[in-house]
PDB file of C-alpha atoms in Angstrom:
ATOM      1  CA  MET X  18      -8.402  22.903  32.367  1.00 92.00           C
ATOM      2  CA  LEU X  19     -10.199  26.014  31.159  1.00 95.00           C
ATOM      3  CA  ILE X  20      -9.131  29.544  32.104  1.00 96.00           C
ATOM      4  CA  SER X  21     -11.893  32.133  31.839  1.00 94.00           C
ATOM      5  CA  SER X  22     -12.467  35.740  32.731  1.00 93.00           C
ATOM      6  CA  LEU X  23     -15.160  36.176  35.351  1.00 85.00           C
ATOM      7  CA  TYR X  24     -17.599  38.925  34.520  1.00 77.00           C
ATOM      8  CA  ASP X  25     -21.127  39.791  35.569  1.00 68.00           C
ATOM      9  CA  THR X  26     -23.230  42.927  35.428  1.00 63.00           C
ATOM     10  CA  ASP X  27     -25.925  41.959  37.928  1.00 72.00           C
ATOM     11  CA  ALA X  28     -24.994  43.111  41.447  1.00 71.00           C
ATOM     12  CA  GLY X  29     -26.858  40.336  43.303  1.00 76.00           C
ATOM     13  CA  PRO X  30     -25.125  37.301  41.802  1.00 87.00           C
ATOM     14  CA  TRP X  31     -21.865  39.263  41.599  1.00 89.00           C
ATOM     15  CA  LYS X  32     -21.635  39.698  45.381  1.00 88.00           C
ATOM     16  CA  ASN X  33     -22.291  35.986  45.894  1.00 90.00           C
ATOM     17  CA  ARG X  34     -19.633  35.043  43.335  1.00 92.00           C
ATOM     18  CA  ILE X  35     -17.049  37.341  44.905  1.00 93.00           C
ATOM     19  CA  ALA X  36     -17.873  35.926  48.349  1.00 94.00           C
ATOM     20  CA  GLY X  37     -17.409  32.396  46.983  1.00 95.00           C
ATOM     21  CA  LEU X  38     -14.091  33.299  45.354  1.00 96.00           C
ATOM     22  CA  LEU X  39     -12.851  34.982  48.536  1.00 96.00           C
ATOM     23  CA  SER X  40     -13.797  31.891  50.518  1.00 96.00           C
ATOM     24  CA  PHE X  41     -11.883  29.730  48.020  1.00 97.00           C
ATOM     25  CA  MET X  42      -8.852  32.021  48.270  1.00 95.00           C
ATOM     26  CA  ARG X  43      -8.892  32.031  52.069  1.00 94.00           C
ATOM     27  CA  GLU X  44      -9.217  28.259  52.178  1.00 96.00           C
ATOM     28  CA  HIS X  45      -6.564  27.503  49.559  1.00 96.00           C
ATOM     29  CA  GLY X  46      -4.243  30.520  49.822  1.00 91.00           C
ATOM     30  CA  ASP X  47      -2.301  28.902  52.676  1.00 86.00           C
ATOM     31  CA  ARG X  48      -2.456  32.151  54.694  1.00 89.00           C
ATOM     32  CA  ARG X  49      -0.044  33.751  52.204  1.00 90.00           C
ATOM     33  CA  LEU X  50      -2.441  36.196  50.525  1.00 92.00           C
ATOM     34  CA  THR X  51      -2.231  39.805  51.645  1.00 91.00           C
ATOM     35  CA  HIS X  52      -5.058  41.320  53.639  1.00 92.00           C
ATOM     36  CA  ARG X  53      -4.899  44.364  51.350  1.00 94.00           C
ATOM     37  CA  GLY X  54      -5.298  42.251  48.206  1.00 94.00           C
ATOM     38  CA  CYS X  55      -8.254  40.345  49.646  1.00 95.00           C
ATOM     39  CA  LYS X  56      -9.856  43.627  50.684  1.00 96.00           C
ATOM     40  CA  VAL X  57      -9.512  44.987  47.133  1.00 97.00           C
ATOM     41  CA  LEU X  58     -11.090  41.797  45.744  1.00 96.00           C
ATOM     42  CA  ALA X  59     -13.917  41.974  48.305  1.00 95.00           C
ATOM     43  CA  GLY X  60     -14.783  45.490  47.130  1.00 95.00           C
ATOM     44  CA  LEU X  61     -14.496  44.714  43.417  1.00 94.00           C
ATOM     45  CA  THR X  62     -17.443  45.718  41.240  1.00 92.00           C
ATOM     46  CA  PRO X  63     -18.221  44.530  37.709  1.00 91.00           C
ATOM     47  CA  SER X  64     -17.492  48.012  36.333  1.00 90.00           C
ATOM     48  CA  GLN X  65     -13.991  47.939  37.852  1.00 92.00           C
ATOM     49  CA  LEU X  66     -13.150  44.925  35.697  1.00 90.00           C
ATOM     50  CA  ALA X  67     -13.245  47.260  32.697  1.00 89.00           C
ATOM     51  CA  LEU X  68     -10.418  49.361  34.166  1.00 93.00           C
ATOM     52  CA  PRO X  69      -6.977  48.934  32.614  1.00 95.00           C
ATOM     53  CA  GLY X  70      -4.808  46.574  34.632  1.00 97.00           C
ATOM     54  CA  THR X  71      -7.696  44.808  36.391  1.00 97.00           C
ATOM     55  CA  SER X  72      -8.532  41.178  35.717  1.00 96.00           C
ATOM     56  CA  LEU X  73     -10.242  38.284  37.493  1.00 97.00           C
ATOM     57  CA  LEU X  74      -9.551  34.832  36.051  1.00 97.00           C
ATOM     58  CA  VAL X  75     -10.676  31.391  37.137  1.00 97.00           C
ATOM     59  CA  ALA X  76      -9.317  27.971  36.235  1.00 97.00           C
ATOM     60  CA  THR X  77     -11.937  25.246  36.090  1.00 96.00           C
ATOM     61  CA  VAL X  78     -11.789  21.525  35.402  1.00 95.00           C
ATOM     62  CA  ARG X  79     -14.493  19.053  34.482  1.00 93.00           C
ATOM     63  CA  GLY X  80     -15.846  17.239  37.497  1.00 86.00           C
ATOM     64  CA  GLN X  81     -18.622  14.768  38.196  1.00 88.00           C
ATOM     65  CA  GLN X  82     -21.039  17.618  38.948  1.00 88.00           C
ATOM     66  CA  GLY X  83     -19.920  19.869  36.090  1.00 89.00           C
ATOM     67  CA  ARG X  84     -17.100  22.413  36.098  1.00 91.00           C
ATOM     68  CA  GLN X  85     -15.128  22.593  39.353  1.00 94.00           C
ATOM     69  CA  LEU X  86     -13.039  25.535  40.502  1.00 95.00           C
ATOM     70  CA  ALA X  87      -9.319  24.680  40.466  1.00 97.00           C
ATOM     71  CA  GLY X  88      -7.789  28.141  40.880  1.00 98.00           C
ATOM     72  CA  VAL X  89      -8.402  31.892  40.999  1.00 98.00           C
ATOM     73  CA  SER X  90      -6.235  34.852  40.029  1.00 98.00           C
ATOM     74  CA  PHE X  91      -7.042  38.510  40.674  1.00 98.00           C
ATOM     75  CA  VAL X  92      -4.942  41.467  39.542  1.00 98.00           C
ATOM     76  CA  SER X  93      -5.619  45.158  40.188  1.00 98.00           C
ATOM     77  CA  ASP X  94      -3.555  48.026  38.734  1.00 98.00           C
ATOM     78  CA  TYR X  95      -1.287  45.548  36.896  1.00 98.00           C
ATOM     79  CA  GLY X  96      -0.447  43.971  40.271  1.00 97.00           C
ATOM     80  CA  LYS X  97       0.598  47.164  42.078  1.00 97.00           C
ATOM     81  CA  THR X  98      -2.574  47.229  44.184  1.00 96.00           C
ATOM     82  CA  ALA X  99      -3.314  43.494  44.269  1.00 97.00           C
ATOM     83  CA  CYS X 100      -1.967  40.307  42.737  1.00 97.00           C
ATOM     84  CA  LEU X 101      -3.560  37.180  44.198  1.00 98.00           C
ATOM     85  CA  VAL X 102      -3.425  33.544  43.108  1.00 98.00           C
ATOM     86  CA  ALA X 103      -4.881  30.545  44.928  1.00 98.00           C
ATOM     87  CA  VAL X 104      -4.967  26.969  43.648  1.00 98.00           C
ATOM     88  CA  HIS X 105      -6.848  24.025  45.143  1.00 97.00           C
ATOM     89  CA  PRO X 106      -4.352  21.472  46.552  1.00 96.00           C
ATOM     90  CA  LEU X 107      -5.571  18.781  44.118  1.00 95.00           C
ATOM     91  CA  TYR X 108      -4.420  20.945  41.188  1.00 95.00           C
ATOM     92  CA  ARG X 109      -1.071  22.143  42.500  1.00 95.00           C
ATOM     93  CA  ASN X 110       2.136  21.046  40.766  1.00 94.00           C
ATOM     94  CA  ARG X 111       0.146  20.813  37.522  1.00 95.00           C
ATOM     95  CA  ARG X 112       1.004  24.327  36.285  1.00 96.00           C
ATOM     96  CA  THR X 113      -2.458  25.647  37.224  1.00 97.00           C
ATOM     97  CA  GLY X 114      -1.042  28.726  38.967  1.00 97.00           C
ATOM     98  CA  THR X 115       1.509  29.276  36.207  1.00 97.00           C
ATOM     99  CA  SER X 116      -1.264  29.041  33.602  1.00 97.00           C
ATOM    100  CA  LEU X 117      -3.326  31.622  35.496  1.00 98.00           C
ATOM    101  CA  MET X 118      -0.365  34.007  35.822  1.00 98.00           C
ATOM    102  CA  SER X 119       0.595  33.530  32.167  1.00 97.00           C
ATOM    103  CA  ALA X 120      -2.992  34.257  31.141  1.00 97.00           C
ATOM    104  CA  GLN X 121      -2.990  37.419  33.287  1.00 97.00           C
ATOM    105  CA  LEU X 122       0.267  38.537  31.701  1.00 97.00           C
ATOM    106  CA  GLU X 123      -1.033  37.855  28.202  1.00 96.00           C
ATOM    107  CA  ARG X 124      -4.316  39.611  28.953  1.00 95.00           C
ATOM    108  CA  LEU X 125      -2.838  42.692  30.647  1.00 96.00           C
ATOM    109  CA  GLY X 126       0.430  43.052  28.752  1.00 96.00           C
ATOM    110  CA  ARG X 127       2.446  43.656  31.922  1.00 96.00           C
ATOM    111  CA  LEU X 128       2.310  42.431  35.483  1.00 97.00           C
ATOM    112  CA  GLU X 129       4.044  42.735  38.828  1.00 97.00           C
ATOM    113  CA  CYS X 130       3.617  41.068  42.183  1.00 96.00           C
ATOM    114  CA  CYS X 131       5.286  40.773  45.568  1.00 96.00           C
ATOM    115  CA  VAL X 132       6.130  37.325  46.925  1.00 96.00           C
ATOM    116  CA  ALA X 133       7.723  36.431  50.257  1.00 95.00           C
ATOM    117  CA  ALA X 134      11.223  35.061  49.691  1.00 96.00           C
ATOM    118  CA  ASP X 135      10.346  31.912  51.663  1.00 96.00           C
ATOM    119  CA  ASN X 136       7.311  31.144  49.469  1.00 95.00           C
ATOM    120  CA  ILE X 137       9.116  28.854  47.031  1.00 96.00           C
ATOM    121  CA  PRO X 138       6.013  27.494  45.196  1.00 96.00           C
ATOM    122  CA  SER X 139       4.755  31.025  44.428  1.00 96.00           C
ATOM    123  CA  LEU X 140       8.200  32.186  43.334  1.00 97.00           C
ATOM    124  CA  LYS X 141       8.468  29.180  41.024  1.00 97.00           C
ATOM    125  CA  MET X 142       5.022  29.959  39.594  1.00 97.00           C
ATOM    126  CA  CYS X 143       5.974  33.577  38.896  1.00 97.00           C
ATOM    127  CA  PHE X 144       9.327  32.686  37.332  1.00 97.00           C
ATOM    128  CA  ASN X 145       7.665  30.027  35.154  1.00 96.00           C
ATOM    129  CA  ALA X 146       5.108  32.619  34.012  1.00 96.00           C
ATOM    130  CA  GLY X 147       7.937  34.878  32.825  1.00 95.00           C
ATOM    131  CA  LEU X 148       8.291  37.321  35.708  1.00 97.00           C
ATOM    132  CA  ALA X 149      11.721  38.357  36.981  1.00 97.00           C
ATOM    133  CA  ALA X 150      12.803  39.561  40.430  1.00 97.00           C
ATOM    134  CA  VAL X 151      13.696  43.259  40.321  1.00 97.00           C
ATOM    135  CA  SER X 152      14.051  44.205  43.987  1.00 97.00           C
ATOM    136  CA  LEU X 153      14.077  42.895  47.533  1.00 97.00           C
ATOM    137  CA  THR X 154      12.089  44.638  50.265  1.00 95.00           C
ATOM    138  CA  ILE X 155      10.594  43.901  53.651  1.00 94.00           C
ATOM    139  CA  GLY X 156       6.924  42.936  53.299  1.00 88.00           C
ATOM    140  CA  PRO X 157       3.963  43.760  55.573  1.00 82.00           C
ATOM    141  CA  THR X 158       4.691  40.746  57.798  1.00 84.00           C
ATOM    142  CA  GLY X 159       8.358  41.684  58.234  1.00 91.00           C
ATOM    143  CA  LYS X 160       9.609  38.999  55.845  1.00 92.00           C
ATOM    144  CA  ALA X 161      12.006  39.492  52.964  1.00 97.00           C
ATOM    145  CA  THR X 162       9.830  39.982  49.885  1.00 97.00           C
ATOM    146  CA  LEU X 163      10.730  39.933  46.203  1.00 98.00           C
ATOM    147  CA  LEU X 164       9.137  42.332  43.739  1.00 98.00           C
ATOM    148  CA  LEU X 165       8.632  40.431  40.495  1.00 98.00           C
ATOM    149  CA  ARG X 166       7.825  42.085  37.156  1.00 98.00           C
ATOM    150  CA  SER X 167       7.287  41.095  33.585  1.00 96.00           C
ATOM    151  CA  LEU X 168      10.211  42.078  31.413  1.00 89.00           C
ATOM    152  CA  PRO X 169       9.623  44.747  28.741  1.00 84.00           C
ATOM    153  CA  GLY X 170       8.940  43.155  25.377  1.00 70.00           C
ATOM    154  CA  SER X 171       8.336  39.702  26.866  1.00 62.00           C
ATOM    155  CA  VAL X 172       4.620  39.822  26.069  1.00 57.00           C
ATOM    156  CA  SER X 173       2.724  40.795  22.961  1.00 50.00           C
ATOM    157  CA  HIS X 174      -0.072  43.352  23.043  1.00 49.00           C
ATOM    158  CA  PRO X 175      -2.671  42.991  25.799  1.00 50.00           C
ATOM    159  CA  ILE X 176      -5.891  41.222  24.925  1.00 52.00           C
ATOM    160  CA  SER X 177      -9.080  43.210  25.312  1.00 50.00           C
ATOM    161  CA  PRO X 178     -12.503  41.653  25.957  1.00 50.00           C
ATOM    162  CA  GLN X 179     -13.708  43.045  22.621  1.00 43.00           C
ATOM    163  CA  GLU X 180     -11.415  40.616  20.792  1.00 44.00           C
ATOM    164  CA  GLY X 181     -13.643  37.636  21.532  1.00 44.00           C
ATOM    165  CA  GLU X 182     -12.386  36.564  24.929  1.00 46.00           C
ATOM    166  CA  SER X 183     -14.278  33.759  26.589  1.00 47.00           C
ATOM    167  CA  LEU X 184     -16.315  35.293  29.414  1.00 46.00           C
ATOM    168  CA  CYS X 185     -17.495  33.142  32.273  1.00 47.00           C
ATOM    169  CA  GLN X 186     -20.742  33.991  34.024  1.00 44.00           C
ATOM    170  CA  SER X 187     -20.221  31.368  36.722  1.00 47.00           C
ATOM    171  CA  PRO X 188     -17.357  28.942  37.176  1.00 48.00           C
ATOM    172  CA  PHE X 189     -19.431  26.694  39.434  1.00 46.00           C
TER     173      PHE X 189
END
């Protein structure tokens, strides 16, 4: 499995890529992704990826027709505005989501997300990535929701794209 940062400066292919990633997230997010988070991803521009706390990562695996998309993770404002992860069912229970979240945490230096208390697989993923529950609230759907955050000092310095990060023009 390869985790890469998705980046593109050309608006035409960018819109198609975002549409493809949103379709993947809707199909494999099990109706657990927030409308707000998906809306933020839908409006994402290449220049916004340069903002602190914003990152779009994809997990790909080798397939018969080249690299296949296994998972997607999008974070905006260190997770305060959006924190989305979707993994194809074939790659669940293989630490794909945990690897994406860990990569986000390593890249950004800090991270937070809200997860419904009844969403055990997502909670497990977040805990395995090093996040800890810090509060309990009622989410937008009326369900009990945990706010999870990275602990101070649990991650080294954030990685910037200038340090030689692998950039992915197209995960497909």
